Structures are given as structure tokens and as C-alpha cells.
Amino acid sequence: MSNLNIAVHTPALLGEGPSWDAEHNRLLWVDIESYKVHVYIPATGEDRTYDVGEHVGAVVPYHDDVVVVALRSGFHTYNLLTGELQPIEDPEKGKDNNRFNDGKCDALGRFWAGTMSMNNESKAGAFYCLEEGQPVRTLFRDVSTSNGLGWSPDQQKMYYIDTPTRSIDRFDFDLTAGEISNRTSVIAIPEEFGFPDGMTVDSEGMLWVAHWGGGRVTRWNPHTAELLQQIEIPADQVTSCCFGGPDLEDLYITTARIGIGEERLTETPNAGSLFVIRPGVKGQKTYAFGRGAQPNTK
């Protein structure tokens, strides 16, 4: 495992939602509370920011310089070159106290993302799926803080986190139909680890989990619930992680500054930065919206 480094030294209020854009060799990520989409280019070290004018929970590649974002007001396309936002659909129209949080695309390019209350209301959110050219589907409701998700390498399972439950849940996943079933809890996160936040799944099918209030990223075996590895992060609010780089060997880790007292911020001045480490295992491919792998029709 390599040393932990700072990729982008920036005081993000609520860094989140990293997504590797393989076509352009860049990392997309967001600062939810600053209304910004970030584009980090590892080859040059440049980090560009784009103000989208409202809370942005997640960003995924789409095509060329157009990305898809999950905003407070629903799903939109966003053109990085022109700054143009085009609404796709808002499944929570009228729920003004909710916003989208984490989300990502499956292997067929469907965008899965969930919502949460901005007033700490319990079970006010829901989990949705956006498929190109189709109306948004609601998968389930009664979500408090929709967060990390990912898929097993064989695409048979989907993993999901509703943060306050401190549980990592597993669904049976039907890739062709885009359906989930048989929800079950596979890992209970101990209280001393803080709350499970964003998540990614590596090429071996193990889960990498960011810990809000826990200052770490952990690796778990979802079949045995065994804790395999821990990476300490010099920031208390660790929000998400994803693999990137040409060979998917780099684990990018987002963090936040909100919810940390001034004294603690002095002790952890790099809170809010984007970190990177090579943990010794590769990630899985990130899929762009609407352009995933073709289903096997044999």
C-alpha cells in the first residue's frame, strides 16, 4: 500500500460523490454545500470547479463534456463547457426540504441515486433509478440518508447504505431488468467507527466504506462481515471513495469540513481535501450514464 497523499488541497465544505471518468482520465466529484462540481485531472494536478447553483449530491459521466448531476431539484444534464443545466426529471417535486445525496451508474448505464431530508427528518427520503429515455422509478421509500452504493463484480448483488442505520445492506440485483430484491443486512458498523457514508466495491468484490465522524476508510468482506483493512484519514468527516486512474489502482477519498469545531479544524487543517492512496487492489470500471455494457442476449 502506498502512502496517503492529498490530490486536491481545498477546503470543501462537503466533498462527496466521486466518479471516475475513464474516457477523459479525470475524477468528477462534488462539494454539496458549496453547489460545486469538481473535475480533477491527475495528469496535470488541475482541479476545475463549476458552480451549479444548488445542492449537488452526485455527478456521473455522460458524453463528451456533458455530465449528469443529481441536484436538490432532481436529475439534470450539465455542460461543463457552457454551464448549461438541462432538467431531466425531478421525482421529488414539492419536497422542498429534501435533496439528492449519493448516486452512481450500473453496468447498463442506469443512474441510481437517493435523497435525504435537510432538516434531519427521519425516513423522509427515497431511492430512485433514472434510465435514459424512461421515467424515473422509485425503488423504495423510508430512507433517512441515502448513501453509498455499489455492485458485486458479477453484477448479481447491489450494496447500499442508509447512513443512520449503521448497516450495509445487500440486494439481489437483476442487471437486465434493473430490479432489486431480497434486502438483507450484511455488515453492522460499530459505533466507534462513526457512520458509514459513501462506498465502492473493488475488483475482488470487497467493500470500501468511508466513515463520517470516524476519520477512516475501511475494507470489508461482505460474505463474512470481516474487517480486512483500515486507512486512517486526517479528517474526521470522511464522506466517500472511488477507484480511478488508468488501471483503477488509485483510491480517491472525499472529506468534509462541516460539523467540525474550530479547535478540531486547527488540528486537522486538511479536512475537506481530496485524498488519494494506492491500497494494493484495483477497483471496478465506472460506467457512464446511458452507455453501459451491452446486455448478454445469448
Short mmCIF file of C-alpha atoms in Angstrom, two decimals:
data_model
loop_
_atom_site.label_atom_id
_atom_site.label_comp_id
_atom_site.label_asym_id
_atom_site.label_seq_id
_atom_site.Cartn_x
_atom_site.Cartn_y
_atom_site.Cartn_z
CA MET A 1 0.00 0.00 0.00
CA SER A 2 1.35 3.44 -0.91
CA ASN A 3 1.26 6.48 1.37
CA LEU A 4 -1.83 8.63 1.65
CA ASN A 5 -1.46 11.86 -0.34
CA ILE A 6 -3.53 14.98 -0.89
CA ALA A 7 -4.69 15.14 -4.51
CA VAL A 8 -6.58 18.42 -4.16
CA HIS A 9 -5.82 20.71 -1.25
CA THR A 10 -9.15 22.50 -0.95
CA PRO A 11 -11.44 23.30 1.97
CA ALA A 12 -14.54 21.59 0.56
CA LEU A 13 -17.47 22.08 2.94
CA LEU A 14 -18.96 18.72 1.97
CA GLY A 15 -16.84 16.89 -0.58
CA GLU A 16 -18.74 13.88 -1.92
CA GLY A 17 -19.82 11.70 -4.85
CA PRO A 18 -16.52 10.87 -6.62
CA SER A 19 -16.87 9.18 -10.01
CA TRP A 20 -14.05 8.22 -12.38
CA ASP A 21 -14.49 9.48 -15.96
CA ALA A 22 -12.35 6.91 -17.80
CA GLU A 23 -12.92 8.44 -21.22
CA HIS A 24 -11.17 11.65 -20.14
CA ASN A 25 -8.92 10.25 -17.38
CA ARG A 26 -10.38 12.56 -14.78
CA LEU A 27 -12.20 12.39 -11.48
CA LEU A 28 -15.61 14.02 -11.11
CA TRP A 29 -16.63 14.92 -7.56
CA VAL A 30 -18.84 17.44 -5.80
CA ASP A 31 -18.95 19.87 -2.90
CA ILE A 32 -22.62 19.55 -1.96
CA GLU A 33 -22.88 22.59 0.31
CA SER A 34 -20.87 24.88 -1.99
CA TYR A 35 -23.05 23.91 -5.01
CA LYS A 36 -19.94 22.89 -6.96
CA VAL A 37 -18.96 20.14 -9.36
CA HIS A 38 -15.20 19.49 -9.31
CA VAL A 39 -13.19 18.00 -12.17
CA TYR A 40 -9.75 16.76 -11.10
CA ILE A 41 -7.18 15.87 -13.77
CA PRO A 42 -4.46 13.69 -12.20
CA ALA A 43 -2.06 14.10 -15.16
CA THR A 44 -1.76 17.85 -14.53
CA GLY A 45 -2.93 18.14 -10.92
CA GLU A 46 -5.56 20.67 -12.01
CA ASP A 47 -8.90 20.79 -10.22
CA ARG A 48 -11.58 22.81 -12.02
CA THR A 49 -14.77 23.89 -10.26
CA TYR A 50 -18.21 24.61 -11.70
CA ASP A 51 -20.99 26.32 -9.74
CA VAL A 52 -24.32 24.61 -10.46
CA GLY A 53 -26.36 26.97 -8.29
CA GLU A 54 -27.86 24.46 -5.84
CA HIS A 55 -27.04 21.41 -3.72
CA VAL A 56 -25.44 18.73 -5.91
CA GLY A 57 -25.34 15.23 -4.40
CA ALA A 58 -23.67 13.25 -7.18
CA VAL A 59 -22.17 13.56 -10.66
CA VAL A 60 -21.57 10.84 -13.27
CA PRO A 61 -20.03 10.92 -16.76
CA TYR A 62 -22.41 11.10 -19.73
CA HIS A 63 -20.76 12.05 -23.02
CA ASP A 64 -18.02 14.45 -24.08
CA ASP A 65 -18.17 17.41 -21.68
CA VAL A 66 -21.73 16.74 -20.56
CA VAL A 67 -22.28 15.06 -17.19
CA VAL A 68 -25.42 14.05 -15.31
CA VAL A 69 -25.96 15.54 -11.85
CA ALA A 70 -28.39 14.73 -9.04
CA LEU A 71 -29.35 18.15 -7.68
CA ARG A 72 -31.72 19.33 -4.98
CA SER A 73 -34.21 19.84 -7.81
CA GLY A 74 -33.77 16.41 -9.41
CA PHE A 75 -31.76 14.92 -12.27
CA HIS A 76 -30.15 17.25 -14.84
CA THR A 77 -27.54 17.21 -17.54
CA TYR A 78 -24.79 19.78 -17.09
CA ASN A 79 -22.47 21.02 -19.83
CA LEU A 80 -19.02 21.71 -18.38
CA LEU A 81 -18.10 23.94 -21.33
CA THR A 82 -21.20 26.15 -21.47
CA GLY A 83 -22.52 25.85 -17.92
CA GLU A 84 -25.94 24.91 -19.27
CA LEU A 85 -28.21 22.87 -16.99
CA GLN A 86 -30.99 20.86 -18.63
CA PRO A 87 -33.60 19.25 -16.35
CA ILE A 88 -34.37 15.58 -16.93
CA GLU A 89 -36.86 14.85 -14.13
CA ASP A 90 -37.48 15.78 -10.51
CA PRO A 91 -39.04 12.78 -8.73
CA GLU A 92 -39.49 14.82 -5.51
CA LYS A 93 -41.12 17.95 -6.89
CA GLY A 94 -42.72 19.80 -3.98
CA LYS A 95 -40.49 18.19 -1.32
CA ASP A 96 -38.53 21.38 -0.78
CA ASN A 97 -36.74 20.16 2.35
CA ASN A 98 -35.19 17.16 0.61
CA ARG A 99 -32.13 16.93 -1.61
CA PHE A 100 -30.35 14.22 -3.55
CA ASN A 101 -27.30 12.65 -1.99
CA ASP A 102 -25.05 9.87 -3.32
CA GLY A 103 -25.57 8.09 -6.64
CA LYS A 104 -23.83 6.14 -9.40
CA CYS A 105 -24.45 4.17 -12.59
CA ASP A 106 -24.80 0.42 -13.02
CA ALA A 107 -23.17 -1.60 -15.82
CA LEU A 108 -26.00 -0.73 -18.22
CA GLY A 109 -25.73 3.00 -17.57
CA ARG A 110 -28.74 3.46 -15.28
CA PHE A 111 -28.22 6.18 -12.65
CA TRP A 112 -29.22 5.06 -9.13
CA ALA A 113 -29.47 7.80 -6.50
CA GLY A 114 -31.34 8.55 -3.31
CA THR A 115 -32.48 11.50 -1.26
CA MET A 116 -32.45 12.78 2.31
CA SER A 117 -34.04 15.47 4.44
CA MET A 118 -32.08 18.67 5.01
CA ASN A 119 -33.89 19.08 8.35
CA ASN A 120 -32.72 15.77 9.84
CA GLU A 121 -36.17 14.29 9.31
CA SER A 122 -36.07 10.52 9.65
CA LYS A 123 -37.19 8.34 6.71
CA ALA A 124 -38.17 11.34 4.54
CA GLY A 125 -36.10 10.24 1.54
CA ALA A 126 -36.35 7.57 -1.14
CA PHE A 127 -34.18 5.64 -3.61
CA TYR A 128 -34.57 6.12 -7.36
CA CYS A 129 -33.35 4.84 -10.70
CA LEU A 130 -33.00 7.01 -13.81
CA GLU A 131 -32.75 5.18 -17.13
CA GLU A 132 -32.13 7.11 -20.33
CA GLY A 133 -35.41 7.85 -22.11
CA GLN A 134 -37.53 6.40 -19.27
CA PRO A 135 -39.45 7.98 -16.37
CA VAL A 136 -37.66 7.85 -13.02
CA ARG A 137 -38.58 4.76 -11.00
CA THR A 138 -38.95 4.74 -7.20
CA LEU A 139 -37.36 1.59 -5.74
CA PHE A 140 -38.18 2.14 -2.07
CA ARG A 141 -39.07 4.89 0.42
CA ASP A 142 -38.48 5.48 4.16
CA VAL A 143 -34.82 6.40 3.61
CA SER A 144 -33.12 8.70 6.13
CA THR A 145 -29.78 9.43 4.43
CA SER A 146 -29.36 7.62 1.13
CA ASN A 147 -25.66 6.99 0.73
CA GLY A 148 -23.05 4.55 -0.55
CA LEU A 149 -23.87 2.01 -3.20
CA GLY A 150 -22.01 -0.42 -5.42
CA TRP A 151 -22.23 -3.73 -7.23
CA SER A 152 -20.51 -7.09 -6.98
CA PRO A 153 -18.11 -7.86 -9.86
CA ASP A 154 -20.55 -10.45 -11.26
CA GLN A 155 -23.37 -7.85 -11.19
CA GLN A 156 -25.55 -10.22 -9.13
CA LYS A 157 -25.60 -8.10 -5.95
CA MET A 158 -26.08 -4.44 -5.10
CA TYR A 159 -24.84 -2.99 -1.80
CA TYR A 160 -26.45 0.02 -0.19
CA ILE A 161 -26.07 2.26 2.87
CA ASP A 162 -28.73 4.30 4.65
CA THR A 163 -26.28 6.07 6.97
CA PRO A 164 -28.16 6.33 10.33
CA THR A 165 -28.91 2.59 10.30
CA ARG A 166 -25.15 1.86 10.53
CA SER A 167 -25.92 -1.11 8.27
CA ILE A 168 -24.57 -2.16 4.90
CA ASP A 169 -27.39 -3.90 3.08
CA ARG A 170 -27.27 -6.28 0.14
CA PHE A 171 -29.89 -6.77 -2.57
CA ASP A 172 -30.17 -9.42 -5.23
CA PHE A 173 -29.63 -7.46 -8.45
CA ASP A 174 -31.12 -8.20 -11.85
CA LEU A 175 -28.96 -6.22 -14.27
CA THR A 176 -31.08 -6.85 -17.35
CA ALA A 177 -34.34 -5.76 -15.71
CA GLY A 178 -32.82 -3.16 -13.41
CA GLU A 179 -34.61 -4.67 -10.42
CA ILE A 180 -33.53 -5.24 -6.81
CA SER A 181 -34.98 -7.71 -4.29
CA ASN A 182 -34.32 -9.61 -1.04
CA ARG A 183 -32.80 -6.79 1.02
CA THR A 184 -30.68 -8.06 3.88
CA SER A 185 -28.14 -6.52 6.25
CA VAL A 186 -24.66 -7.99 5.79
CA ILE A 187 -22.44 -5.71 7.91
CA ALA A 188 -23.19 -3.72 11.06
CA ILE A 189 -20.74 -0.83 11.52
CA PRO A 190 -19.52 -0.49 15.13
CA GLU A 191 -20.37 2.82 16.82
CA GLU A 192 -16.74 3.72 17.44
CA PHE A 193 -16.19 3.75 13.65
CA GLY A 194 -18.63 6.64 13.16
CA PHE A 195 -21.33 6.37 10.50
CA PRO A 196 -20.98 4.56 7.16
CA ASP A 197 -21.13 7.08 4.32
CA GLY A 198 -20.05 6.59 0.70
CA MET A 199 -18.82 3.23 -0.58
CA THR A 200 -17.15 1.49 -3.51
CA VAL A 201 -16.60 -2.16 -4.42
CA ASP A 202 -13.19 -3.38 -5.60
CA SER A 203 -12.39 -5.94 -8.31
CA GLU A 204 -12.28 -8.70 -5.67
CA GLY A 205 -15.81 -7.88 -4.53
CA MET A 206 -14.74 -6.36 -1.22
CA LEU A 207 -16.42 -3.18 0.10
CA TRP A 208 -14.59 0.07 0.81
CA VAL A 209 -16.55 2.30 3.18
CA ALA A 210 -15.98 5.95 4.17
CA HIS A 211 -16.76 6.80 7.80
CA TRP A 212 -18.46 10.08 8.73
CA GLY A 213 -17.17 11.03 12.17
CA GLY A 214 -14.78 8.09 12.01
CA GLY A 215 -11.71 9.51 10.26
CA ARG A 216 -11.12 6.40 8.19
CA VAL A 217 -11.88 4.23 5.21
CA THR A 218 -12.39 0.52 5.84
CA ARG A 219 -12.40 -2.59 3.66
CA TRP A 220 -14.87 -5.38 4.42
CA ASN A 221 -15.66 -8.86 3.15
CA PRO A 222 -19.44 -8.77 2.51
CA HIS A 223 -19.67 -12.58 2.62
CA THR A 224 -18.19 -12.95 6.11
CA ALA A 225 -18.62 -9.39 7.54
CA GLU A 226 -14.89 -9.46 8.33
CA LEU A 227 -12.99 -6.18 8.60
CA LEU A 228 -9.98 -6.58 6.29
CA GLN A 229 -8.21 -3.23 6.27
CA GLN A 230 -8.34 0.30 7.65
CA ILE A 231 -6.87 3.52 6.28
CA GLU A 232 -6.75 6.44 8.70
CA ILE A 233 -7.58 9.82 7.15
CA PRO A 234 -6.52 13.12 8.78
CA ALA A 235 -10.10 14.41 8.56
CA ASP A 236 -12.97 13.37 10.83
CA GLN A 237 -15.74 13.55 8.23
CA VAL A 238 -14.76 11.04 5.55
CA THR A 239 -17.55 11.01 3.01
CA SER A 240 -16.88 8.71 0.05
CA CYS A 241 -14.31 6.89 -2.04
CA CYS A 242 -13.88 5.52 -5.54
CA PHE A 243 -11.19 3.90 -7.63
CA GLY A 244 -9.65 5.78 -10.53
CA GLY A 245 -6.54 6.14 -12.63
CA PRO A 246 -5.72 4.35 -15.92
CA ASP A 247 -5.53 0.96 -14.16
CA LEU A 248 -8.08 1.73 -11.41
CA GLU A 249 -5.35 1.38 -8.78
CA ASP A 250 -5.87 4.76 -7.11
CA LEU A 251 -8.45 5.10 -4.34
CA TYR A 252 -9.74 8.69 -4.20
CA ILE A 253 -11.27 9.75 -0.88
CA THR A 254 -13.51 12.79 -0.32
CA THR A 255 -13.84 14.57 3.03
CA ALA A 256 -15.77 17.46 4.57
CA ARG A 257 -15.30 20.40 6.93
CA ILE A 258 -18.88 20.87 8.10
CA GLY A 259 -19.75 19.67 11.58
CA ILE A 260 -16.20 20.16 12.91
CA GLY A 261 -15.41 22.71 15.63
CA GLU A 262 -12.78 25.42 15.09
CA GLU A 263 -10.33 23.82 17.51
CA ARG A 264 -10.55 20.46 15.78
CA LEU A 265 -10.16 22.14 12.37
CA THR A 266 -6.88 23.61 13.60
CA GLU A 267 -5.75 20.07 14.44
CA THR A 268 -6.98 18.68 11.10
CA PRO A 269 -6.32 21.53 8.64
CA ASN A 270 -6.66 19.26 5.60
CA ALA A 271 -10.29 18.39 6.31
CA GLY A 272 -12.25 18.97 3.11
CA SER A 273 -9.37 17.90 0.87
CA LEU A 274 -9.45 15.15 -1.75
CA PHE A 275 -7.05 12.37 -0.76
CA VAL A 276 -5.56 9.54 -2.82
CA ILE A 277 -3.83 6.27 -1.97
CA ARG A 278 -2.85 3.05 -3.75
CA PRO A 279 -4.26 0.35 -1.46
CA GLY A 280 -2.84 -2.60 -3.41
CA VAL A 281 -6.08 -3.73 -5.02
CA LYS A 282 -7.85 -2.48 -8.14
CA GLY A 283 -11.35 -1.11 -8.45
CA GLN A 284 -14.10 -1.85 -10.93
CA LYS A 285 -14.89 0.21 -14.00
CA THR A 286 -17.09 3.28 -13.53
CA TYR A 287 -19.95 3.32 -16.02
CA ALA A 288 -21.18 6.44 -17.76
CA PHE A 289 -24.88 7.30 -17.83
CA GLY A 290 -26.83 5.74 -20.68
CA ARG A 291 -23.85 3.93 -22.15
CA GLY A 292 -23.09 0.87 -20.07
CA ALA A 293 -22.08 -2.57 -21.23
CA GLN A 294 -24.46 -4.22 -23.65
CA PRO A 295 -26.59 -6.97 -22.08
CA ASN A 296 -25.65 -10.51 -22.96
CA THR A 297 -28.62 -11.70 -25.04
CA LYS A 298 -27.35 -15.22 -25.69
#
